[in-house]
Tab-separated table of C-alpha atoms in Angstrom:
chain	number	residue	atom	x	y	z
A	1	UNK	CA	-19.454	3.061	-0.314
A	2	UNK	CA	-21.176	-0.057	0.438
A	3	UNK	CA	-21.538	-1.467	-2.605
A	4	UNK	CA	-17.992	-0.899	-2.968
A	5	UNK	CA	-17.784	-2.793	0.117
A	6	UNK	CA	-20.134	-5.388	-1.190
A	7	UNK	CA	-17.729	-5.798	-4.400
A	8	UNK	CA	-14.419	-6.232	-2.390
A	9	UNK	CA	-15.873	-8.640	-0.143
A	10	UNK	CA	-16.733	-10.863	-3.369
A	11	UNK	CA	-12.695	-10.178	-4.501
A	12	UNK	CA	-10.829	-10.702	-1.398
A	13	UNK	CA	-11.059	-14.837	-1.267
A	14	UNK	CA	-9.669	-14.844	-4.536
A	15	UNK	CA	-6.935	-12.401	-4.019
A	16	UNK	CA	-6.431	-14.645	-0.302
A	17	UNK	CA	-6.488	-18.156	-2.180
A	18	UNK	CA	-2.786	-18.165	-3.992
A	19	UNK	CA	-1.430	-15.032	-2.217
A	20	UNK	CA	1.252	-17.415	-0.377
A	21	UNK	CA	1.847	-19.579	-3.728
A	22	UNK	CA	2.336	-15.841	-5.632
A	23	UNK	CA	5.098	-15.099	-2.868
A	24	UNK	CA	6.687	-18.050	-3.348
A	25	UNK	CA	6.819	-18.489	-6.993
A	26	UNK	CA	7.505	-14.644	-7.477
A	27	UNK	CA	4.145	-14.218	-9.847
A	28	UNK	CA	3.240	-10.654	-10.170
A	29	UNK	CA	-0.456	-10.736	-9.921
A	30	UNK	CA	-1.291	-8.593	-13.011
A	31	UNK	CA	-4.901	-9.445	-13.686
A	32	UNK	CA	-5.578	-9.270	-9.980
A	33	UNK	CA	-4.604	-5.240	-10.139
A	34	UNK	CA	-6.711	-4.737	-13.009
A	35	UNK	CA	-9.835	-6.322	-11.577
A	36	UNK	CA	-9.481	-4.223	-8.233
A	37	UNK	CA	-9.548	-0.962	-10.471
A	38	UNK	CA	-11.774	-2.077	-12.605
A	39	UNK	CA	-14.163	-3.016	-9.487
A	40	UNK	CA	-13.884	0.556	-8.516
A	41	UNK	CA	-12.034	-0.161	-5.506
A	42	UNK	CA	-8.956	2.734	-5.790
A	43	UNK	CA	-11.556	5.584	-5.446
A	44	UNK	CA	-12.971	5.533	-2.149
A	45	UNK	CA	-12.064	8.533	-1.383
A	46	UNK	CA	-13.290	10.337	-4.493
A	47	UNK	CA	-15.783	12.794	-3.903
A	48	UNK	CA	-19.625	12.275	-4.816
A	49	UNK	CA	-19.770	15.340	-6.897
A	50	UNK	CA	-17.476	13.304	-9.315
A	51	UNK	CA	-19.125	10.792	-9.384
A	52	UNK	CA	-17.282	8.943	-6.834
A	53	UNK	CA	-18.673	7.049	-3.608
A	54	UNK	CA	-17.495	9.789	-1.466
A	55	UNK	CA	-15.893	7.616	0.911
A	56	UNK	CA	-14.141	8.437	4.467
A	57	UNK	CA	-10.758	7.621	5.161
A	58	UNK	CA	-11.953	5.270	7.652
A	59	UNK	CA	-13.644	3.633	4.924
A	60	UNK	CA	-10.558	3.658	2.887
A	61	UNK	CA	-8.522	1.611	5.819
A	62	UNK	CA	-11.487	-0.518	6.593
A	63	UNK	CA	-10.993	-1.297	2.845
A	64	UNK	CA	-7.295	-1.462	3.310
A	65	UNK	CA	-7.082	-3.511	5.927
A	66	UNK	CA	-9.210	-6.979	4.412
A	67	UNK	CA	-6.787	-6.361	1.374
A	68	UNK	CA	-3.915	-6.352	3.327
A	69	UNK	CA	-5.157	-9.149	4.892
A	70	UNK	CA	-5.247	-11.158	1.997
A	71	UNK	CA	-2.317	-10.102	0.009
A	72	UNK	CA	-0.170	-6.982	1.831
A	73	UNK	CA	1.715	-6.559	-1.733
A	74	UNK	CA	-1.874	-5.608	-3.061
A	75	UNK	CA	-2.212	-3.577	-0.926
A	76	UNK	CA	0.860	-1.546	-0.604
A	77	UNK	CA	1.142	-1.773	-4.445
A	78	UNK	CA	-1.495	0.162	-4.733
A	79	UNK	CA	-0.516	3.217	-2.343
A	80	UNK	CA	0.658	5.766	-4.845
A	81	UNK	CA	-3.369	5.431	-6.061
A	82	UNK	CA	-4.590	6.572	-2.335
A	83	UNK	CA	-1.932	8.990	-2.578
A	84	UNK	CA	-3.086	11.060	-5.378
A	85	UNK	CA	-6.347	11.004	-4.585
A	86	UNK	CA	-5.845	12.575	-1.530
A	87	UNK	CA	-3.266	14.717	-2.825
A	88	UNK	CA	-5.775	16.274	-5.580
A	89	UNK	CA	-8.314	17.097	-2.664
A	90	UNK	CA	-6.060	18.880	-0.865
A	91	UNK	CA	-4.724	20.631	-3.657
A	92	UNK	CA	-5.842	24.082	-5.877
A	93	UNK	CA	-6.212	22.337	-9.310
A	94	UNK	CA	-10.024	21.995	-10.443
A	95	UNK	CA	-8.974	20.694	-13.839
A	96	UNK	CA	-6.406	18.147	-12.136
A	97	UNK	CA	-9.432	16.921	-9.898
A	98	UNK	CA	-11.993	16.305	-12.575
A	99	UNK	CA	-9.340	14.641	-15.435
A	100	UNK	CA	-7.921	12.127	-12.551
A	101	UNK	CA	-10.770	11.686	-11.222
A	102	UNK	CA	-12.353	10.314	-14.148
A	103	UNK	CA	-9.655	8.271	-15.144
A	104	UNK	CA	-9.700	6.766	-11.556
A	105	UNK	CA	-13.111	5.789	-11.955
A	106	UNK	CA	-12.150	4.722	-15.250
A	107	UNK	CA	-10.079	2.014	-13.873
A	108	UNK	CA	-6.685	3.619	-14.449
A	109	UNK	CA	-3.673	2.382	-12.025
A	110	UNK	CA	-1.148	5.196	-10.938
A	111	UNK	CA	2.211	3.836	-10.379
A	112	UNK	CA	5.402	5.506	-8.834
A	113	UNK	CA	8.616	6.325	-10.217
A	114	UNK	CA	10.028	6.579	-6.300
A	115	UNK	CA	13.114	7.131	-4.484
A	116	UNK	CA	16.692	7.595	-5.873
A	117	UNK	CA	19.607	5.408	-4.655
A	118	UNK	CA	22.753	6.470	-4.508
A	119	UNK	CA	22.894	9.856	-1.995
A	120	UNK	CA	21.189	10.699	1.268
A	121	UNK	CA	17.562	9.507	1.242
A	122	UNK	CA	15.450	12.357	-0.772
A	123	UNK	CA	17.900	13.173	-2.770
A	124	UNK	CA	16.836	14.124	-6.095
A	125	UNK	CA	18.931	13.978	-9.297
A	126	UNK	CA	16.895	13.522	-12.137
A	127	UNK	CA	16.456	16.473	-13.814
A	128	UNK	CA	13.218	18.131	-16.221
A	129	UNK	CA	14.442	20.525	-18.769
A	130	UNK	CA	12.097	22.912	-21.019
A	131	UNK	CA	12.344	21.778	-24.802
A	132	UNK	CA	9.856	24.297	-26.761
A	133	UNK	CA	6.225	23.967	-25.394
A	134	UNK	CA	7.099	20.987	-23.405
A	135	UNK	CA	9.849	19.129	-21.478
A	136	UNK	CA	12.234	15.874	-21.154
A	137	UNK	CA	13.266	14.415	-18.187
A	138	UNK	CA	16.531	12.079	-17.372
A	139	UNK	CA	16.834	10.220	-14.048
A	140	UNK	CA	16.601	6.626	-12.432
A	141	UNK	CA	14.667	5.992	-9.758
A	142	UNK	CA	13.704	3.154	-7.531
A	143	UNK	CA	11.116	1.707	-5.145
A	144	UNK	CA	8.750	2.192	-7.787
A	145	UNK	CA	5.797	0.751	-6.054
A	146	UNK	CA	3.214	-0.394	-7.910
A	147	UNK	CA	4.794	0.965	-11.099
A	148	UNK	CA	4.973	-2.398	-13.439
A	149	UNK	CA	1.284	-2.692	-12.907
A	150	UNK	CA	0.503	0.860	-13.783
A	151	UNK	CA	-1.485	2.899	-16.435
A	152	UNK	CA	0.837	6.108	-14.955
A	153	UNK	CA	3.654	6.949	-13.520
A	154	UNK	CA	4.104	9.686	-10.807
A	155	UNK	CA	7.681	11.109	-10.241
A	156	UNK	CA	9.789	13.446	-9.032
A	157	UNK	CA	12.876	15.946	-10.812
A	158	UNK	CA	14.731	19.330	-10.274
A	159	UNK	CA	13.754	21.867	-13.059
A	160	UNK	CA	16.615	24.262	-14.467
A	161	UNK	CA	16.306	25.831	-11.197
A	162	UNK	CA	16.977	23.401	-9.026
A	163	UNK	CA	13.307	23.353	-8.094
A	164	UNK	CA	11.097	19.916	-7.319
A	165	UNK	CA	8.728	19.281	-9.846
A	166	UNK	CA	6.560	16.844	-10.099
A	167	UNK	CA	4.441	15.027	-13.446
A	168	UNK	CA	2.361	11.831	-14.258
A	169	UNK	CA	3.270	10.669	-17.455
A	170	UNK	CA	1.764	7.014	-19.325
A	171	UNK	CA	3.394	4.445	-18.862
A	172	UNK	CA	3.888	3.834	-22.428
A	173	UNK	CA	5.322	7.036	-22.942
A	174	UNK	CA	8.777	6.628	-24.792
A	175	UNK	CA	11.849	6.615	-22.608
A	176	UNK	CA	10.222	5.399	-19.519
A	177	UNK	CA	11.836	1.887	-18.712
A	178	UNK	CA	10.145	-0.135	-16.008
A	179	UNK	CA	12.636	-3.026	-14.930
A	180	UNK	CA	11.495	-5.744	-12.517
A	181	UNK	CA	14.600	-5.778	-10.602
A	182	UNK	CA	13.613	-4.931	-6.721
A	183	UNK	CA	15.738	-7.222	-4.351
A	184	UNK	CA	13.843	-7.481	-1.193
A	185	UNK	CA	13.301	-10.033	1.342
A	186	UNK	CA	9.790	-8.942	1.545
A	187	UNK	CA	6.807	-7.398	0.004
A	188	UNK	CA	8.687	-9.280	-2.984
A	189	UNK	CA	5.560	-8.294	-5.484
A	190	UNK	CA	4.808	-5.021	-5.140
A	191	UNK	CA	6.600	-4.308	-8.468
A	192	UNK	CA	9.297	-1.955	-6.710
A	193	UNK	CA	12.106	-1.862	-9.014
A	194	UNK	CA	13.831	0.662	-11.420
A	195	UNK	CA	12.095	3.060	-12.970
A	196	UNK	CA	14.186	5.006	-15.751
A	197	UNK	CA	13.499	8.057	-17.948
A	198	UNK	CA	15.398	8.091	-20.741
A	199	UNK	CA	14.982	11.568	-22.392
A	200	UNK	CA	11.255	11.207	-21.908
A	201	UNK	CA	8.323	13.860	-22.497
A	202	UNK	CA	6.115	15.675	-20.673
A	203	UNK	CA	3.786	17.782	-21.728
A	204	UNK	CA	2.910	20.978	-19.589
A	205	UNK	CA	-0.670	19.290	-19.108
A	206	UNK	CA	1.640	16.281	-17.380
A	207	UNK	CA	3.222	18.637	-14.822
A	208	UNK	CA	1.630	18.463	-11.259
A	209	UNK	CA	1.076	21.703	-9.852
A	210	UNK	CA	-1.033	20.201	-6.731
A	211	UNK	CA	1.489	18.239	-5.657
A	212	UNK	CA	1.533	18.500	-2.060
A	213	UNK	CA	4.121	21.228	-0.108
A	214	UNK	CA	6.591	19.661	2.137
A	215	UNK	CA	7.545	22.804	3.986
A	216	UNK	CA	4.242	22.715	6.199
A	217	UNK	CA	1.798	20.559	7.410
A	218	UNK	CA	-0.558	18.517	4.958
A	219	UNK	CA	-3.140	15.787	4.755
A	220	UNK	CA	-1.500	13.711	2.275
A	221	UNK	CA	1.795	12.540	4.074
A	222	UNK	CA	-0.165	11.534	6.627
A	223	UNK	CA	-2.272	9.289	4.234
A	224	UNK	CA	0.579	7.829	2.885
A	225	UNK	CA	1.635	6.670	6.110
A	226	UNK	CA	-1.395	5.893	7.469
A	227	UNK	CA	-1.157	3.341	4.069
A	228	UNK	CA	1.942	1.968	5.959
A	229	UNK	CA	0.196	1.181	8.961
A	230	UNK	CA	-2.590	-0.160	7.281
A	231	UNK	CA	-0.631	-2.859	5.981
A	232	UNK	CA	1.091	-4.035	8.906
A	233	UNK	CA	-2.122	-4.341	10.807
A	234	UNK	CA	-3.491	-6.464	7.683
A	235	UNK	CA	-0.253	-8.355	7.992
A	236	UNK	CA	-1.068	-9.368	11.835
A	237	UNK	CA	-4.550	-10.605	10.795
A	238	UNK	CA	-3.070	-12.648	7.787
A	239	UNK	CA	-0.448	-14.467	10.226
A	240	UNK	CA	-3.606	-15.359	12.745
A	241	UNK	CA	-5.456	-16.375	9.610
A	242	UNK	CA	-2.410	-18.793	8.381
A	243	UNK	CA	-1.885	-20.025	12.146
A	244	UNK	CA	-5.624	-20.683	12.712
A	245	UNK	CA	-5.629	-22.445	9.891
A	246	UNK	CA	-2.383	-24.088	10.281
A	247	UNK	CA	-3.378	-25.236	13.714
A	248	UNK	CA	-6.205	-27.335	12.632
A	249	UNK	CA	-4.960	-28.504	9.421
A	250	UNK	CA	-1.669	-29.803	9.885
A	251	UNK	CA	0.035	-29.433	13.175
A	252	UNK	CA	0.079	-32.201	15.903
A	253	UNK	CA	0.320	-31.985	19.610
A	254	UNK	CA	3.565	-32.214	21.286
A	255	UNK	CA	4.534	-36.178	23.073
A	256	UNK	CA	3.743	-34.559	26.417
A	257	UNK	CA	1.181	-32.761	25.598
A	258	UNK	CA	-2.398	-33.554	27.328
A	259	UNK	CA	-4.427	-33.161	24.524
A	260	UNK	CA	-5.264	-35.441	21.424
A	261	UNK	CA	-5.331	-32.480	18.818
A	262	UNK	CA	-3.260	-29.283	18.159
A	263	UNK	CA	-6.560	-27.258	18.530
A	264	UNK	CA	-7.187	-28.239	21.815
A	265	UNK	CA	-3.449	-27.796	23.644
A	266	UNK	CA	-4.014	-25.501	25.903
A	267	UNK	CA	-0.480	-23.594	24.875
A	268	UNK	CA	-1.358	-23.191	21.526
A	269	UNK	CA	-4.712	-21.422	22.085
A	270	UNK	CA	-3.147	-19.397	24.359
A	271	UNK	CA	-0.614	-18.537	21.419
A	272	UNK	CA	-3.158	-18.008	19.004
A	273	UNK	CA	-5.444	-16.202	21.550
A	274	UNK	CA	-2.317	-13.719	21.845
A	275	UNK	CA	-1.606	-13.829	18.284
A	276	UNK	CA	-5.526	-12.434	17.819
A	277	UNK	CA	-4.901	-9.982	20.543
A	278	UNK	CA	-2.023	-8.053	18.326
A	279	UNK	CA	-3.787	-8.137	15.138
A	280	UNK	CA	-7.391	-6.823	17.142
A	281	UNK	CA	-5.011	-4.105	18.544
A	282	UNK	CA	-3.337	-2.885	15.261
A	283	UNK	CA	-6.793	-2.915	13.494
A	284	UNK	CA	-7.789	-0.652	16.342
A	285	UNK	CA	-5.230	1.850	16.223
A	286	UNK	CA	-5.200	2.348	12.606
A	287	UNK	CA	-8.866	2.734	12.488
A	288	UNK	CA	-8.491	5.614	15.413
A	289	UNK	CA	-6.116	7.098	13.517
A	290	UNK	CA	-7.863	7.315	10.034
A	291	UNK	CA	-10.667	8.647	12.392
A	292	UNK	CA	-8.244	12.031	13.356
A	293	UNK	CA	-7.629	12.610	10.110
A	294	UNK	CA	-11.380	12.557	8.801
A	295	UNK	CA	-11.797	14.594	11.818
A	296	UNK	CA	-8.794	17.127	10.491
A	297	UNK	CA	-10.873	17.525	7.182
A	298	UNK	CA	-14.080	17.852	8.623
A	299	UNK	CA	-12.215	20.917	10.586
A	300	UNK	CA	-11.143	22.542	7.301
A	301	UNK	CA	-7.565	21.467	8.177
A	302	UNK	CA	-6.838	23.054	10.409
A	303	UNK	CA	-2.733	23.071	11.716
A	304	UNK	CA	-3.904	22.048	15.119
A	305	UNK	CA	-6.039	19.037	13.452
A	306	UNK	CA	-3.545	17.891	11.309
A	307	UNK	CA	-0.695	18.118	14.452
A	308	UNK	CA	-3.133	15.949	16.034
A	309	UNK	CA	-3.335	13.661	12.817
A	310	UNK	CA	-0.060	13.422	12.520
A	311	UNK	CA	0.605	12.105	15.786
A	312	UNK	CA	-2.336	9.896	16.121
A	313	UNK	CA	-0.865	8.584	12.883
A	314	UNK	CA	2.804	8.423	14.200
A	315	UNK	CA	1.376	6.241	17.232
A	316	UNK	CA	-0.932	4.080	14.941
A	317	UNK	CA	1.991	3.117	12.788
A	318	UNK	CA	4.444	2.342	15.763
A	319	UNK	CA	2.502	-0.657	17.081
A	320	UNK	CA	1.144	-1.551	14.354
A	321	UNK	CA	4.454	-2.824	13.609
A	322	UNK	CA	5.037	-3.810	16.275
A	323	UNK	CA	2.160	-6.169	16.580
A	324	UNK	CA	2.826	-7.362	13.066
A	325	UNK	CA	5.901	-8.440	13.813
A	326	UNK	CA	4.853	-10.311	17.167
A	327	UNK	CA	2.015	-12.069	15.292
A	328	UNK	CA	4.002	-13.180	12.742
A	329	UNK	CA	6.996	-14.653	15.252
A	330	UNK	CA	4.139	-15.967	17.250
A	331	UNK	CA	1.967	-17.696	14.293
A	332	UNK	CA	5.607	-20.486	14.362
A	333	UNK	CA	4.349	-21.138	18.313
A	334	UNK	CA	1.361	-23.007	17.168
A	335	UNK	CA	3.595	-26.463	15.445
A	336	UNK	CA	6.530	-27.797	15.467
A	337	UNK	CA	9.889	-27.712	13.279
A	338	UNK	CA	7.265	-28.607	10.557
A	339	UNK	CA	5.950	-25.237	10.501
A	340	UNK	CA	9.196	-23.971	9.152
A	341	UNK	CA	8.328	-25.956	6.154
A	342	UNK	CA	8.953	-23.753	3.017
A	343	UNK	CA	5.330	-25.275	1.507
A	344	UNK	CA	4.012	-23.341	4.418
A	345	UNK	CA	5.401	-20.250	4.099
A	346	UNK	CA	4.637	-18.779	7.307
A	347	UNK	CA	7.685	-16.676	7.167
A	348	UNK	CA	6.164	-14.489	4.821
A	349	UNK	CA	4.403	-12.251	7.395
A	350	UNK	CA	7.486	-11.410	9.382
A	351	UNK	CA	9.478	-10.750	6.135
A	352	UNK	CA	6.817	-8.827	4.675
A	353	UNK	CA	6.002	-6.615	8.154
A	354	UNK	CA	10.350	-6.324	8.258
């Protein structure tokens, strides 16, 4: 785990450097994914005994939280990754854990053929028909996150009996059509669009029979949101970065003001000093929280542990929002109209925690 550690800490000021030029210009930062997953940095959570660092999920959002920091889209990008992994542990398939596990550790990038628009929210109409040994599937789907930059996509569709099913196919799999087309004041890059399937196949091997249940309690959805929480916490800390480093850099005290530079206004440190008090609080939550669910695995998973998860979890990703949110309002406190400046971007954070 620390050496995993080690190699993020040598990636994160390069991910940092243009995040806010990326944003602006609308650059997907393909090469960026692929040196994360190359660097090992998706498998955290993967088990020593395959050959993984055998990571806690307090490692994971220790992780998760100096990405976020640098570039949230990363970071959320990446979720359907954490997702899967912790889906496979919870899950009954031996042979699913060792082939994705090694593919993981490969480097491979799992993206997610998500949500359908159109009906209430869940709704699924894409459907998976048998044809011979294997099966095609028709459907559109959207929020795709992470999908443009994937090796695999991971979706959802009703089989002839109306029953969820759920399959990983490549994403150069004929009749899956990736279209960069999400619309979205924030978390512009996280490669969210449509995802179509277009008479596609999947092979029985492709169908995912772990997939996690949704009629009772499990440690996965509670990862996933967890992920969530993550991110706005890592937003916080990236709007006290920007107004740090806008404070000392470019703004200019006020005509009345007593003091002969920004830094040393006694207004504006208290605005930063709150601003740091926000993101220090969402850190903290989110790290208590990925502590109740280590603590839910470490009791076999037990309902009463996972309850407990759930809510810690619930709680964590309230204020963590919350505090995002604040942060980023706050980080405009710290300069003048200049700080509206597009070149600045400082309206990022508050679009992206939205």
């Amino acid at each position: 785990v620390q050496r995993l550690f080690a190699r993020a800490q040598s990636l994160l000021p390069e991910i940092a450097q243009d995040a806010a030029a990326r944003e602006q210009q609308r650059s997907l930062p393909y090469a960026l994914l692929r040196r994360i997953a190359q660097a090992g940095l998706l498998t955290f959570r993967i088990p020593q005994a395959y050959g993984g660092p055998g990571g806690s999920v307090h490692d994971l959002t220790r992780f998760l939280i100096d990405l976020s920091a640098a570039d949230s889209n990363i970071a959320q990008a990446l979720r359907p990754n954490f997702g899967l992994i912790e889906s496979l542990l919870f899950g009954p398939d031996e042979a699913a854990r060792q082939l994705w596990f090694e593919r993981l550790l490969a480097g491979h990038i799992v993206g997610n053929g998500g949500i359908e628009r159109g009906a209430a929210h869940g709704t699924i109409a894409a459907r998976i028909l048998p044809e011979g040994e294997d099966y095609r599937v028709n459907g559109s789907k959207y929020y795709s996150t992470g999908a443009l930059f994937a090796d695999w996509i991971s979706s959802l569709a009703l089989d002839e009996n109306g029953k969820e099913t759920a399959f990983i196919v490549p994403r150069q799999r004929a009749g899956v059509e990736l279209i960069d087309d999400f619309d979205s004041t924030g978390q512009r890059l996280t490669a969210s669009g449509t995802t179509r399937f277009v008479n596609t196949k999947v092979t029985a091997s492709e169908l995912r029979s772990g997939h996690f249940p949704r009629d009772r309690r499990n440690p996965v959805t509670p990862l996933f949101q967890l992920v969530l929480a993550t991110v706005q916490a890592g937003i916080a800390r990236n709007a006290l970065n920007d107004a740090v480093h806008y404070t000392k850099h470019h703004a200019r005290p006020i005509r009345h003001s007593t003091a002969q530079r920004s830094v040393d206004d006694p207004y504006v440190r208290e605005t930063v000093g709150q601003i740091a008090a926000q993101a220090y609080a969402a850190e903290a939550v989110v790290l208590r929280a990925a502590e109740a669910l280590d603590a839910a695995w470490a009791d076999q998973l037990s309902e009463t542990a996972l309850t407990h998860a759930s809510v810690e979890i619930a709680q964590a990703q309230y204020f963590a929002a919350a505090a995002a949110l604040q942060a980023a309002e706050l980080a405009f406190d710290v300069g003048g109209a200049s700080a509206a400046d597009r070149q600045h971007n400082l309206d990022r954070h508050w679009r992206n925690a939205r």
